[in-house]
Short mmCIF file of C-alpha atoms and ligand atoms in Angstrom, two decimals:
data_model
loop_
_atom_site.label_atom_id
_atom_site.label_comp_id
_atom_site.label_asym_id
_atom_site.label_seq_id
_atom_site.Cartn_x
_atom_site.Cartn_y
_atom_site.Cartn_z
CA UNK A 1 -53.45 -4.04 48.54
CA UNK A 2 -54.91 -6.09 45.74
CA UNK A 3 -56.15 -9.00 45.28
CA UNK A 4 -54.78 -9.90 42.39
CA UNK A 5 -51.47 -8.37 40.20
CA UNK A 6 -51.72 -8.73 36.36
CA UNK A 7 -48.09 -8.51 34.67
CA UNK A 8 -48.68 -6.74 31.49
CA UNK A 9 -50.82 -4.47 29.77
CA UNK A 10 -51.23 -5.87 25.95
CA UNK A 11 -54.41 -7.52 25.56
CA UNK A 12 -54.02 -10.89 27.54
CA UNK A 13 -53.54 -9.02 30.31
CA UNK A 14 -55.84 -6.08 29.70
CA UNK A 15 -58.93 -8.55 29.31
CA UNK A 16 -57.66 -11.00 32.33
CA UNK A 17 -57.81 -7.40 34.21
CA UNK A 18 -61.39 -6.66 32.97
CA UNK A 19 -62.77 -10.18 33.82
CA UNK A 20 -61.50 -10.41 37.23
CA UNK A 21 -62.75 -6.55 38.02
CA UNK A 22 -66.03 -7.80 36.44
CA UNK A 23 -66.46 -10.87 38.80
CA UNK A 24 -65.30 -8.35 41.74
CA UNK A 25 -61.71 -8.82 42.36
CA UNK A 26 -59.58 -5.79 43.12
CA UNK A 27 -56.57 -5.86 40.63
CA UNK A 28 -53.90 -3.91 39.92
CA UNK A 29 -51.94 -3.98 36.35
CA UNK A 30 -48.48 -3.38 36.18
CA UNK A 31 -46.90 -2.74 32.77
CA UNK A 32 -42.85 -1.62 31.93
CA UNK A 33 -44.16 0.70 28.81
CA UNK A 34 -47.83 2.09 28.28
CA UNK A 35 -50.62 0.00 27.17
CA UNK A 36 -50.30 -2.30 23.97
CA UNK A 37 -46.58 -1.12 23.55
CA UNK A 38 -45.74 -4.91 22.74
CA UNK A 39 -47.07 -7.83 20.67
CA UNK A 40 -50.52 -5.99 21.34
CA UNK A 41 -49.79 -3.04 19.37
CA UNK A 42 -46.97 -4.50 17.02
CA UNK A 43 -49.84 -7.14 15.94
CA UNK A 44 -51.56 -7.19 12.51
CA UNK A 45 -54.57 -8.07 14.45
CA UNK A 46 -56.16 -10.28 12.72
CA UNK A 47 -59.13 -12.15 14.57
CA UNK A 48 -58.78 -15.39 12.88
CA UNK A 49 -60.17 -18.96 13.71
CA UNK A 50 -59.37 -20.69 10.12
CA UNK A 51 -55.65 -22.41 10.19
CA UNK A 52 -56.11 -23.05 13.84
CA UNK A 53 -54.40 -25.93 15.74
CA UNK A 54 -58.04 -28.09 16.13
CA UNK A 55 -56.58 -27.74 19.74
CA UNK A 56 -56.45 -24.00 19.44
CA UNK A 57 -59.72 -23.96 17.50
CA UNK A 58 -62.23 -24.09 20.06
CA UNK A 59 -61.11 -21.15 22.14
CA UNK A 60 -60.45 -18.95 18.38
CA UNK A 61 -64.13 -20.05 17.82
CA UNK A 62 -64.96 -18.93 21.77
CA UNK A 63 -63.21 -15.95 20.94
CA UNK A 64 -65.26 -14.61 18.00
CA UNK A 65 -68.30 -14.93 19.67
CA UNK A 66 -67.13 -12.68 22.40
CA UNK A 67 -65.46 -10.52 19.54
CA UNK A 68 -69.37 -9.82 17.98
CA UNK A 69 -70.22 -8.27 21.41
CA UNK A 70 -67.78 -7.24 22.42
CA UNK A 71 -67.98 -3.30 21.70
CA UNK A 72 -71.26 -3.19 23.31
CA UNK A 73 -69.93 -5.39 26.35
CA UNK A 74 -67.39 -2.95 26.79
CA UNK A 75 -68.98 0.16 25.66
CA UNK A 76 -66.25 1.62 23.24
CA UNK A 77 -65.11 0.76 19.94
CA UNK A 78 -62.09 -2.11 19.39
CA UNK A 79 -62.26 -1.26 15.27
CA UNK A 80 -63.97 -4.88 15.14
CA UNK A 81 -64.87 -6.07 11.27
CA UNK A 82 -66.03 -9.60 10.24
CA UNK A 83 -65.49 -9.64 6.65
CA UNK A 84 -63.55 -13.04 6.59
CA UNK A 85 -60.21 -14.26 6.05
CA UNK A 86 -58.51 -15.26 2.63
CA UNK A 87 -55.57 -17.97 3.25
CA UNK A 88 -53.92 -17.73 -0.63
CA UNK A 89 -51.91 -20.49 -2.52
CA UNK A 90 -49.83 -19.81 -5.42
CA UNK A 91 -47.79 -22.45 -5.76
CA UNK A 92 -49.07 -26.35 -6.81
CA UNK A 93 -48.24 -27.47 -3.37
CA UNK A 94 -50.75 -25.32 -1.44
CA UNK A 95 -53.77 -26.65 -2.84
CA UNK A 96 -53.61 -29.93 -0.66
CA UNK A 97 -52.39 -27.57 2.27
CA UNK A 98 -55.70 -25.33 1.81
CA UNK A 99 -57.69 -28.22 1.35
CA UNK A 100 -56.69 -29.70 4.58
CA UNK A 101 -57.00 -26.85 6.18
CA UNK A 102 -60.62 -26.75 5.31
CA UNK A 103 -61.00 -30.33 6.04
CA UNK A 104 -59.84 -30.08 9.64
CA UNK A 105 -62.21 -26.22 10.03
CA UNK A 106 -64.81 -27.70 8.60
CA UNK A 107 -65.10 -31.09 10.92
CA UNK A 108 -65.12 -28.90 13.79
CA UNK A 109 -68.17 -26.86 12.75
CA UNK A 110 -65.98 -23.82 11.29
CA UNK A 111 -67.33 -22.30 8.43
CA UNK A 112 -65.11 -22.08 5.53
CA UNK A 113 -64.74 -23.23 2.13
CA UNK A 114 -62.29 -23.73 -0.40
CA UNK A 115 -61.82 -21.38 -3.97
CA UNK A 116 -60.60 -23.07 -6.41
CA UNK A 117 -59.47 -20.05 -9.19
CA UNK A 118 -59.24 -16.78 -9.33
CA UNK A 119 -62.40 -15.77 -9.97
CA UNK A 120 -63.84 -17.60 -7.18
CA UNK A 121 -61.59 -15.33 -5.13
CA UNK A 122 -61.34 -12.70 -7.11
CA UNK A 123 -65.30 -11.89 -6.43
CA UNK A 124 -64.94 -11.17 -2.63
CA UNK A 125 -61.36 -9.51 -3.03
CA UNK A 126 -60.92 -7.97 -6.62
CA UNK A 127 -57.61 -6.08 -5.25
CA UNK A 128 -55.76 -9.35 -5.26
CA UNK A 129 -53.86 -10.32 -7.94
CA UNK A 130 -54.85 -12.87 -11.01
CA UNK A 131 -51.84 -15.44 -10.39
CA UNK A 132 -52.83 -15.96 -6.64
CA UNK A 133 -54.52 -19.96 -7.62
CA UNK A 134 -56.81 -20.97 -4.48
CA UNK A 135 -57.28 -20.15 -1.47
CA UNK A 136 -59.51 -21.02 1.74
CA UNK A 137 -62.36 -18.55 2.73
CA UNK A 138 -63.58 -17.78 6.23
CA UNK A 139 -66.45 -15.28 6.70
CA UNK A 140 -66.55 -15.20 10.66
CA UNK A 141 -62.94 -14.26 10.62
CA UNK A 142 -62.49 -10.62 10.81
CA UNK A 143 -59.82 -8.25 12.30
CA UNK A 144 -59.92 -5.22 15.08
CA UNK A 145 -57.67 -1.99 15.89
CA UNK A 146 -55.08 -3.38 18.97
CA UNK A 147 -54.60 0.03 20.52
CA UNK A 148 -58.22 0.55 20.40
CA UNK A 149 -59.24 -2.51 21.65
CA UNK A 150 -56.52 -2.59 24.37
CA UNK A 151 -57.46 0.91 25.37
CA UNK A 152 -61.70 -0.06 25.66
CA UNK A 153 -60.72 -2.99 27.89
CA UNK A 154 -58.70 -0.98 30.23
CA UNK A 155 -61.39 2.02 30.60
CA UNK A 156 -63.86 -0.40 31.31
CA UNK A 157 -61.70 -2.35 33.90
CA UNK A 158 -61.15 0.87 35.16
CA UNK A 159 -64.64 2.06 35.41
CA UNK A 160 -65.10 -1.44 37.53
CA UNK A 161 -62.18 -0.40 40.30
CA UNK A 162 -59.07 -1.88 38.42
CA UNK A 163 -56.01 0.43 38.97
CA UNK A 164 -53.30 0.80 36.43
CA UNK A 165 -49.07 1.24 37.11
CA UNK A 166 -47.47 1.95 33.70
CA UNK A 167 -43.82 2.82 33.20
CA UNK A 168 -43.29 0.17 36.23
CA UNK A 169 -41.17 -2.46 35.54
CA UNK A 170 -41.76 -6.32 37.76
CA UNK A 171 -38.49 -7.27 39.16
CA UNK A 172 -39.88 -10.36 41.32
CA UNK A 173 -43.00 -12.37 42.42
CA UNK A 174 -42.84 -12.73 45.94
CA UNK A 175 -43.92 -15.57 47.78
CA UNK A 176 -44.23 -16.46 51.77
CA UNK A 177 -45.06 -20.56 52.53
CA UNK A 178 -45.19 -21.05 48.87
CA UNK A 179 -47.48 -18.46 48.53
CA UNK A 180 -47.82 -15.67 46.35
CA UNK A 181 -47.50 -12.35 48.45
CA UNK A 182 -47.11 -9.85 45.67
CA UNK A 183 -44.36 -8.28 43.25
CA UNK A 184 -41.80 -6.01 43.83
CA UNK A 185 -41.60 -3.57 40.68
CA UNK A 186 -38.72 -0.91 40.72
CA UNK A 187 -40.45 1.46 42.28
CA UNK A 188 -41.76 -1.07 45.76
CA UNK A 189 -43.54 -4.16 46.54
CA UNK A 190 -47.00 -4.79 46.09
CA UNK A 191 -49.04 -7.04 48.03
CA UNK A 192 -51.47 -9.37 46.14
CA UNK A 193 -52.83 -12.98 46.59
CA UNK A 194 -52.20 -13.94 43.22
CA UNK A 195 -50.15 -12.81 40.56
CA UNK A 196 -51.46 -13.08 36.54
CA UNK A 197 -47.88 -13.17 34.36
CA UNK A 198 -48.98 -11.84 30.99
CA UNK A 199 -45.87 -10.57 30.09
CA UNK A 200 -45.41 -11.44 26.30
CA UNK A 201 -41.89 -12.41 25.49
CA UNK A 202 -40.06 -11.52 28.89
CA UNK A 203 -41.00 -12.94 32.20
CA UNK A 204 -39.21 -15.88 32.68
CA UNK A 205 -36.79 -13.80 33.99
CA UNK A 206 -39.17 -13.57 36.91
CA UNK A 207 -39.91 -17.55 37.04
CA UNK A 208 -36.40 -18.94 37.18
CA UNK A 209 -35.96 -18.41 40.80
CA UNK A 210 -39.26 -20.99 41.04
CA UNK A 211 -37.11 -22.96 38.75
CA UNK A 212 -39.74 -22.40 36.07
CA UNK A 213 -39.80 -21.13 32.59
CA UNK A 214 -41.77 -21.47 29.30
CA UNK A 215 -39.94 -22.40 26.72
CA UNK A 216 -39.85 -20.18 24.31
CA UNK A 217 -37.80 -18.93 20.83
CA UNK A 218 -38.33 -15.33 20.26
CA UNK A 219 -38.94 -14.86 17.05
CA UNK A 220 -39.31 -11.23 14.81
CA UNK A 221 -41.59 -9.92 12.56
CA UNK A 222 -41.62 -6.83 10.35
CA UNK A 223 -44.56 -4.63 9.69
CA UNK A 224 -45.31 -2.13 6.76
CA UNK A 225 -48.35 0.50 7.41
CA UNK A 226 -49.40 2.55 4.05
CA UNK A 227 -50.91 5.72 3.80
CA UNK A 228 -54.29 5.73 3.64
CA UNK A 229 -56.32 4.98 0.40
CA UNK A 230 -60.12 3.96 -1.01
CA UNK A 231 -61.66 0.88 0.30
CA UNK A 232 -60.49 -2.23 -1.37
CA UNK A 233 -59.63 -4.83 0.70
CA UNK A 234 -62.25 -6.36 3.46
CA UNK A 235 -60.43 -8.98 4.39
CA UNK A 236 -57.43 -10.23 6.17
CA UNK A 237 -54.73 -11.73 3.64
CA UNK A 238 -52.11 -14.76 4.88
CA UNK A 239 -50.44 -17.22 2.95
CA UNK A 240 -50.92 -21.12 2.54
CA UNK A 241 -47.43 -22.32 3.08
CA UNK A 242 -45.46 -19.49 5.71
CA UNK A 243 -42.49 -21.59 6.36
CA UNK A 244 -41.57 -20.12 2.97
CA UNK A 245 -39.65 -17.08 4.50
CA UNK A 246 -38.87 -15.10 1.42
CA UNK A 247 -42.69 -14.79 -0.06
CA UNK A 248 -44.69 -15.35 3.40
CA UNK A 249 -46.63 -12.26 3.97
CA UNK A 250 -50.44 -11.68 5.36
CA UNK A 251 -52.00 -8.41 5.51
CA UNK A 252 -54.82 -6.23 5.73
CA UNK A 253 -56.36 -2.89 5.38
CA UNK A 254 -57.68 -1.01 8.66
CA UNK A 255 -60.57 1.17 8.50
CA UNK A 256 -58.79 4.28 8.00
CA UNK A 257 -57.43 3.22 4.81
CA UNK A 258 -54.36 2.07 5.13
CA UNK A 259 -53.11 -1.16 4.67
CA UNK A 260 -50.88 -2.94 7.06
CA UNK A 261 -48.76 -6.09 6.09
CA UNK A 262 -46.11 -8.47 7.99
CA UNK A 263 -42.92 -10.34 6.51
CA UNK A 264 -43.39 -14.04 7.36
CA UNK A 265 -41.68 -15.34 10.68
CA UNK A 266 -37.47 -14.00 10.86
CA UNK A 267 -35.05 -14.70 13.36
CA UNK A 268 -34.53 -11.57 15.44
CA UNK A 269 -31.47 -9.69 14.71
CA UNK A 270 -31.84 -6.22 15.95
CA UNK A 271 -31.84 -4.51 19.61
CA UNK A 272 -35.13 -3.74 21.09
CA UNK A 273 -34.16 -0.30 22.30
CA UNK A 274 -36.35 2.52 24.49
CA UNK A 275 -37.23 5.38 22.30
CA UNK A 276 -39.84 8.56 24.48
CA UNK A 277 -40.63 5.68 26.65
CA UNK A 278 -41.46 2.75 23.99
CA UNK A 279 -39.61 -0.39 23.29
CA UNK A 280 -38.59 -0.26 19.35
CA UNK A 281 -36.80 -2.65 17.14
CA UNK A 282 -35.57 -1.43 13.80
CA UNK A 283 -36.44 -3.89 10.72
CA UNK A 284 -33.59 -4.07 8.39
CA UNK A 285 -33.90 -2.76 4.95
CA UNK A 286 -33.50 -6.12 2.89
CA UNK A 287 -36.84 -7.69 5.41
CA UNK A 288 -38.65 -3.93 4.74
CA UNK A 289 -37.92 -4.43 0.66
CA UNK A 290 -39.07 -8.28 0.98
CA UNK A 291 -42.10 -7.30 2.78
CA UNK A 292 -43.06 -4.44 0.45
CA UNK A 293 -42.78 -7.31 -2.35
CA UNK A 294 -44.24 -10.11 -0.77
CA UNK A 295 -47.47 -8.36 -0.53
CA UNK A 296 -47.37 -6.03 -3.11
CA UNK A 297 -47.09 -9.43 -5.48
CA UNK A 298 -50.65 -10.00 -3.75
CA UNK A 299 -52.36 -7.33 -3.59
CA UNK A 300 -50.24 -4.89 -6.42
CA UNK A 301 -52.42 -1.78 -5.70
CA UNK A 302 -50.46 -1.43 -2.09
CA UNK A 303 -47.26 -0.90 -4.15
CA UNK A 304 -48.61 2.47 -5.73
CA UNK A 305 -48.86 3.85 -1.92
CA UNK A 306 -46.76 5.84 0.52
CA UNK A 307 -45.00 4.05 3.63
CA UNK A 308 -46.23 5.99 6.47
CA UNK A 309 -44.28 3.75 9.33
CA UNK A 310 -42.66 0.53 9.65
CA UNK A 311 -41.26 -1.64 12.81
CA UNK A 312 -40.47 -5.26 14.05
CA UNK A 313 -42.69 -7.29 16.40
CA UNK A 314 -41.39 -9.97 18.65
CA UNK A 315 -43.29 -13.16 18.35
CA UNK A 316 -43.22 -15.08 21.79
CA UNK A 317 -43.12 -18.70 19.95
CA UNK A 318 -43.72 -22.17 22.09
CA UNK A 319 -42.54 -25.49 20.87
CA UNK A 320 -45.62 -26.26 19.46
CA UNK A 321 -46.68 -23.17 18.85
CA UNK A 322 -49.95 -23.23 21.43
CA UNK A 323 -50.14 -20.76 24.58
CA UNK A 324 -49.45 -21.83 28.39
CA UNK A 325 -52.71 -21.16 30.13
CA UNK A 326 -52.36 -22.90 33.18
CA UNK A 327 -51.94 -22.50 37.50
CA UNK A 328 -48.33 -23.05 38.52
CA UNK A 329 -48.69 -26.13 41.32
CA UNK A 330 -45.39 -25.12 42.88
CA UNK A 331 -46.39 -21.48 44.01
CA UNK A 332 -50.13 -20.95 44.86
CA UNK A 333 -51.73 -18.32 43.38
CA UNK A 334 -49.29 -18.05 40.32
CA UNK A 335 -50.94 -18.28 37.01
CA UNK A 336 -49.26 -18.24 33.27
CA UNK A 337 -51.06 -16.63 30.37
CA UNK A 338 -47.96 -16.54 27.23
CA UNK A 339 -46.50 -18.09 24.90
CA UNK A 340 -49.05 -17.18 22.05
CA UNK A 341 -47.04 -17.91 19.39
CA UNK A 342 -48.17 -15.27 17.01
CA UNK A 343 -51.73 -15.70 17.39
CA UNK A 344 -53.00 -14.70 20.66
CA UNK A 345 -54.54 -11.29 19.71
CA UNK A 346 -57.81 -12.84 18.60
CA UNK A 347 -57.74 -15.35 21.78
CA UNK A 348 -57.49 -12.12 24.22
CA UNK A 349 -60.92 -12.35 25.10
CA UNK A 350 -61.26 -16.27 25.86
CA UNK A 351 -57.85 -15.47 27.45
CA UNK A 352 -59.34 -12.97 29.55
CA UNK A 353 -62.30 -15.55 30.55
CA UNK A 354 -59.99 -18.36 31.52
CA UNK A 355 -57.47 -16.80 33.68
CA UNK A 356 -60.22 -14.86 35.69
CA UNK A 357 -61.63 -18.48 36.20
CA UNK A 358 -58.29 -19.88 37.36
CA UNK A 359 -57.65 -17.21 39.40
CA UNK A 360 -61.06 -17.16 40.79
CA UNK A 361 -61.14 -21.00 41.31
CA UNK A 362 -63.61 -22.22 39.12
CA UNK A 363 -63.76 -24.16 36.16
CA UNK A 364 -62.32 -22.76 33.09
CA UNK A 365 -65.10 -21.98 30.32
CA UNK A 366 -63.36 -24.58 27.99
CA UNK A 367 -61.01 -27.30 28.16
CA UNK A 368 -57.22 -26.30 28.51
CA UNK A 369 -55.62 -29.10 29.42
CA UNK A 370 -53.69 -28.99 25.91
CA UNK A 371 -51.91 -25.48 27.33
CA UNK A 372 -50.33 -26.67 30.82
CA UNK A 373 -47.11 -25.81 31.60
CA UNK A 374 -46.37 -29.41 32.27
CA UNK A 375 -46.71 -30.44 28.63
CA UNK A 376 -42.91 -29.14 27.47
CA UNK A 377 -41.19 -31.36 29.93
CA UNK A 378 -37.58 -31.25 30.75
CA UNK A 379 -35.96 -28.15 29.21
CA UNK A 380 -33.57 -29.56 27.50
CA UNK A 381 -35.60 -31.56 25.62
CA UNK A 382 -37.71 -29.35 24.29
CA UNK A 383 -37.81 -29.11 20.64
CA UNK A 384 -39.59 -26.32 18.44
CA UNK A 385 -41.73 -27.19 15.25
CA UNK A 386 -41.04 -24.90 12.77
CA UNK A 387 -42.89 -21.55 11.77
CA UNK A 388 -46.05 -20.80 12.62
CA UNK A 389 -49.08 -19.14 10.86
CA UNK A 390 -50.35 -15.80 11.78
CA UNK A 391 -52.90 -13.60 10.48
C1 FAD B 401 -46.22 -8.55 13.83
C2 FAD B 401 -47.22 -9.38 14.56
C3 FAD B 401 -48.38 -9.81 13.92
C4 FAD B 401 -49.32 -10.55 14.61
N1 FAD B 401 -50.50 -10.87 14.00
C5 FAD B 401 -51.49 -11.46 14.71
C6 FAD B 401 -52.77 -11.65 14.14
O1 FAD B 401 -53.03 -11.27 12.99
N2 FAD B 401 -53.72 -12.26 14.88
C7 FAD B 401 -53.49 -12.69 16.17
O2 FAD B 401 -54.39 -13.26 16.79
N3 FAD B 401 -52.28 -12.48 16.75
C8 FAD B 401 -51.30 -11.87 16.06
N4 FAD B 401 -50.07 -11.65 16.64
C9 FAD B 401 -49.85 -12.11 18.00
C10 FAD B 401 -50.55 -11.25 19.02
O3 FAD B 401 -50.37 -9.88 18.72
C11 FAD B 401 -49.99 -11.58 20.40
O4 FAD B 401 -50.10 -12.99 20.60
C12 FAD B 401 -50.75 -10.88 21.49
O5 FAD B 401 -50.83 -9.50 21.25
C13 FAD B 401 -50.05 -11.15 22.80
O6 FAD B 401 -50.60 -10.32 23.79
P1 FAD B 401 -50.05 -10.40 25.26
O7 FAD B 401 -50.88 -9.48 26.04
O8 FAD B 401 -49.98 -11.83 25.67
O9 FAD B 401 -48.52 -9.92 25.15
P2 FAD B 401 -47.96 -8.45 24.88
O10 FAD B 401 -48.87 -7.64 24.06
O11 FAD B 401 -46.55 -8.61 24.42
O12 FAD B 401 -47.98 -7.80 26.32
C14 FAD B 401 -47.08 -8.15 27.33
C15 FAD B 401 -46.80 -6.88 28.13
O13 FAD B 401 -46.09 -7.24 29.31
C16 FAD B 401 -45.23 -6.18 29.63
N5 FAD B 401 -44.19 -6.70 30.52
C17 FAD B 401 -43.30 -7.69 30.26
N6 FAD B 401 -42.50 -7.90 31.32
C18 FAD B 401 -42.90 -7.03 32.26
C19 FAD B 401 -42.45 -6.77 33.59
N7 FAD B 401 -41.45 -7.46 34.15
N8 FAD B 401 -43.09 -5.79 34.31
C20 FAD B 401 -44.11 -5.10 33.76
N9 FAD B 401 -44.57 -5.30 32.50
C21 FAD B 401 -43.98 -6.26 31.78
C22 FAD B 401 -44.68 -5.76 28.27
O14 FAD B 401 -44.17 -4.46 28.30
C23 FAD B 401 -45.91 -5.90 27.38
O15 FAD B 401 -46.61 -4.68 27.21
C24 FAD B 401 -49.10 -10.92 15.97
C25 FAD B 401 -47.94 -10.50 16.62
C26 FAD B 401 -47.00 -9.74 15.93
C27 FAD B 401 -45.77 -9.27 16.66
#
């Protein structure tokens, strides 16, 4: 028996795993797949606090303090960089959308400034191109490898007692007096005190007999990986205005080499299907063209390079576009960690911090009253602002 069950194995759950071993909890994670086979290792994996909700902002900023240490804290390499973050404006309209976004960062005590031309921008980044205008510059931002960083929080989980069930599948959380009492995966049930959903986009399969469920529009995005080249982007690319589907785009390029770039936010079209054990959706051809474009109009040297590999991510999007962090009152020892809306990669270690607290009982290490459960109300009238920023 455990005490506690984490649902999940991309990085929320992963560093919720870690933090509870670390405070001396025995946990057990239970994923469907293999480690980071979701959002966690779909992600561009950007570790971004410019462009934040300012209600989001404080835990990104949480986040990238834990993100400095974090290699030595866990004693293996995540592929962590901190080269900043370019948010780029090429049409008139962006320039008061970068500006405020700077105004807002900047009031909170984020780093970041505005750059006004091309040359301003084109002296960190030469590789982008002369008719990007403006853009806003953040030089804590940064960006890590998700399978890598996945992976190191696991082993050192493990190392602290966690145990690991992949290629298990949670069919119910199980409760007794209104309880948690454990899950019951396809293989058995296993006893715990308290259950940790960090399931990405599913799971509310396994709330709706609680009468519970976060709302959420699942949302697709397609990715474009490059063969590897020379060194010349440091740091992560997104665009001012992403509600514009067609040219949306945001991008990077790993330390191997390669670069790896996302469409903008698409409605998801295709099956997720099980290929050797992995869940795989197939981007269309028109959204892999788009996306080869979009960026390649930014940064044109990506267009002279191979495609080694391509797929779609799912995008677990909330109304307003902020995660559920939160205890569920009606079933003790139930706690919610989803709905990232395309940004919870760099949050996974100040998500890691706050469930542990939950589930351990104590305060959280900063306020999350903006992520309860409560906040969506009725179901029905829920509503969803549009498209989100990511990157
Ligand atoms: C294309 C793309 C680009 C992105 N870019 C960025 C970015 O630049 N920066 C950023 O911060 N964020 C980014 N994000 C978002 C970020 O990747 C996610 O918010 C984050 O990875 C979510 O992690 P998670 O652990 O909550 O969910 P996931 O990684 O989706 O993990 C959930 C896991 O739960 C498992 N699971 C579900 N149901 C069950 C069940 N019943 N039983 C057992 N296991 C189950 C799933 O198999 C899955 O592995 C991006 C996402 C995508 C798709």
């Amino acid at each position: 028996m455990s005490d506690v069950i984490v649902i999940g194995c991309g990085i929320s759950g992963a560093a919720t795993a870690y933090e509870l071993a670390k405070a001396g909890r025995s946990v057990t994670i239970v994923e469907r797949y293999h480690p980071a086979a979701m959002a966690s290792g779909w992600t561009l994996a950007g570790v971004r606090q410019s462009g934040r909700d300012p209600r989001e902002l404080p835990l990104a900023m949480a986040a990238v303090r834990i993100w400095e240490q974090l290699d030595r804290e866990l004693d293996a390499p995540t592929g962590y960089t901190q080269e900043g973050n370019l948010r780029i404006g090429v049409a008139d309209a962006d320039i008061p959308r970068l500006r405020d976004i700077v105004a807002q960062g900047t009031a909170q005590g984020l780093d970041l400034s505005f750059l006004p031309d091309s040359a301003a921008i084109r002296a960190f980044a030469p590789a982008i191109s002369p008719h990007v205008a403006a853009a806003s510059y953040c030089p804590t931002d940064g960006h890590a490898d998700p399978d890598l960083t996945v992976n190191a929080y696991l082993r050192a989980a493990g190392r602290l007692g966690a145990r690991t069930r992949f290629g298990e599948c949670v069919q119910a959380i199980e409760t007794r007096g209104g309880r948690v009492s454990g899950v019951r995966t396809d293989t058995g049930v296993l006893p715990a005190d308290a259950v940790v959903l960090a399931s990405g986009v599913f799971g509310n399969d396994l709330l709706a007999p609680f009468g519970l469920s976060v709302p959420l529009a699942v949302k697709c995005v397609t990715v474009v990986r490059t063969r590897p080249t020379v060194p010349l982007l440091a740091q992560v690319l997104s665009v001012a205005d992403a509600s514009n589907a067609e040219a949306a785009c945001a991008g990077r390029q790993q330390n191997d080499g390669a670069f790896r770039f996302t469409s903008g936010i698409e409605d998801w079209t295709e099956q997720l299907v099980e290929r050797a054990g992995r869940p795989v959706i197939a981007p269309k051809a028109a959204a892999l063209a788009a996306t080869i474009g979009s960026f390649g109009a930014v940064v044109p040297a990506s267009l002279d390079l191979g495609v080694e590999s391509f797929w779609c991510g799912l995008i677990d999007q909330t109304p307003d576009a902020l995660p559920v962090l939160d205890g569920v009152d009606r079933v003790a020892g139930l706690f919610l960690a989803r709905g990232f809306s395309g940004h919870g990669f760099c949050l996974g270690p100040v998500t890691g911090r706050i469930m542990a607290a939950l589930v351990n009982g104590e305060a959280p290490p900063l306020p999350i009253g903006a992520f309860a459960l409560s906040r969506f109300g009725e179901a029905e009238q829920v509503r969803f602002d549009p498209v989100t920023l990511h990157g």
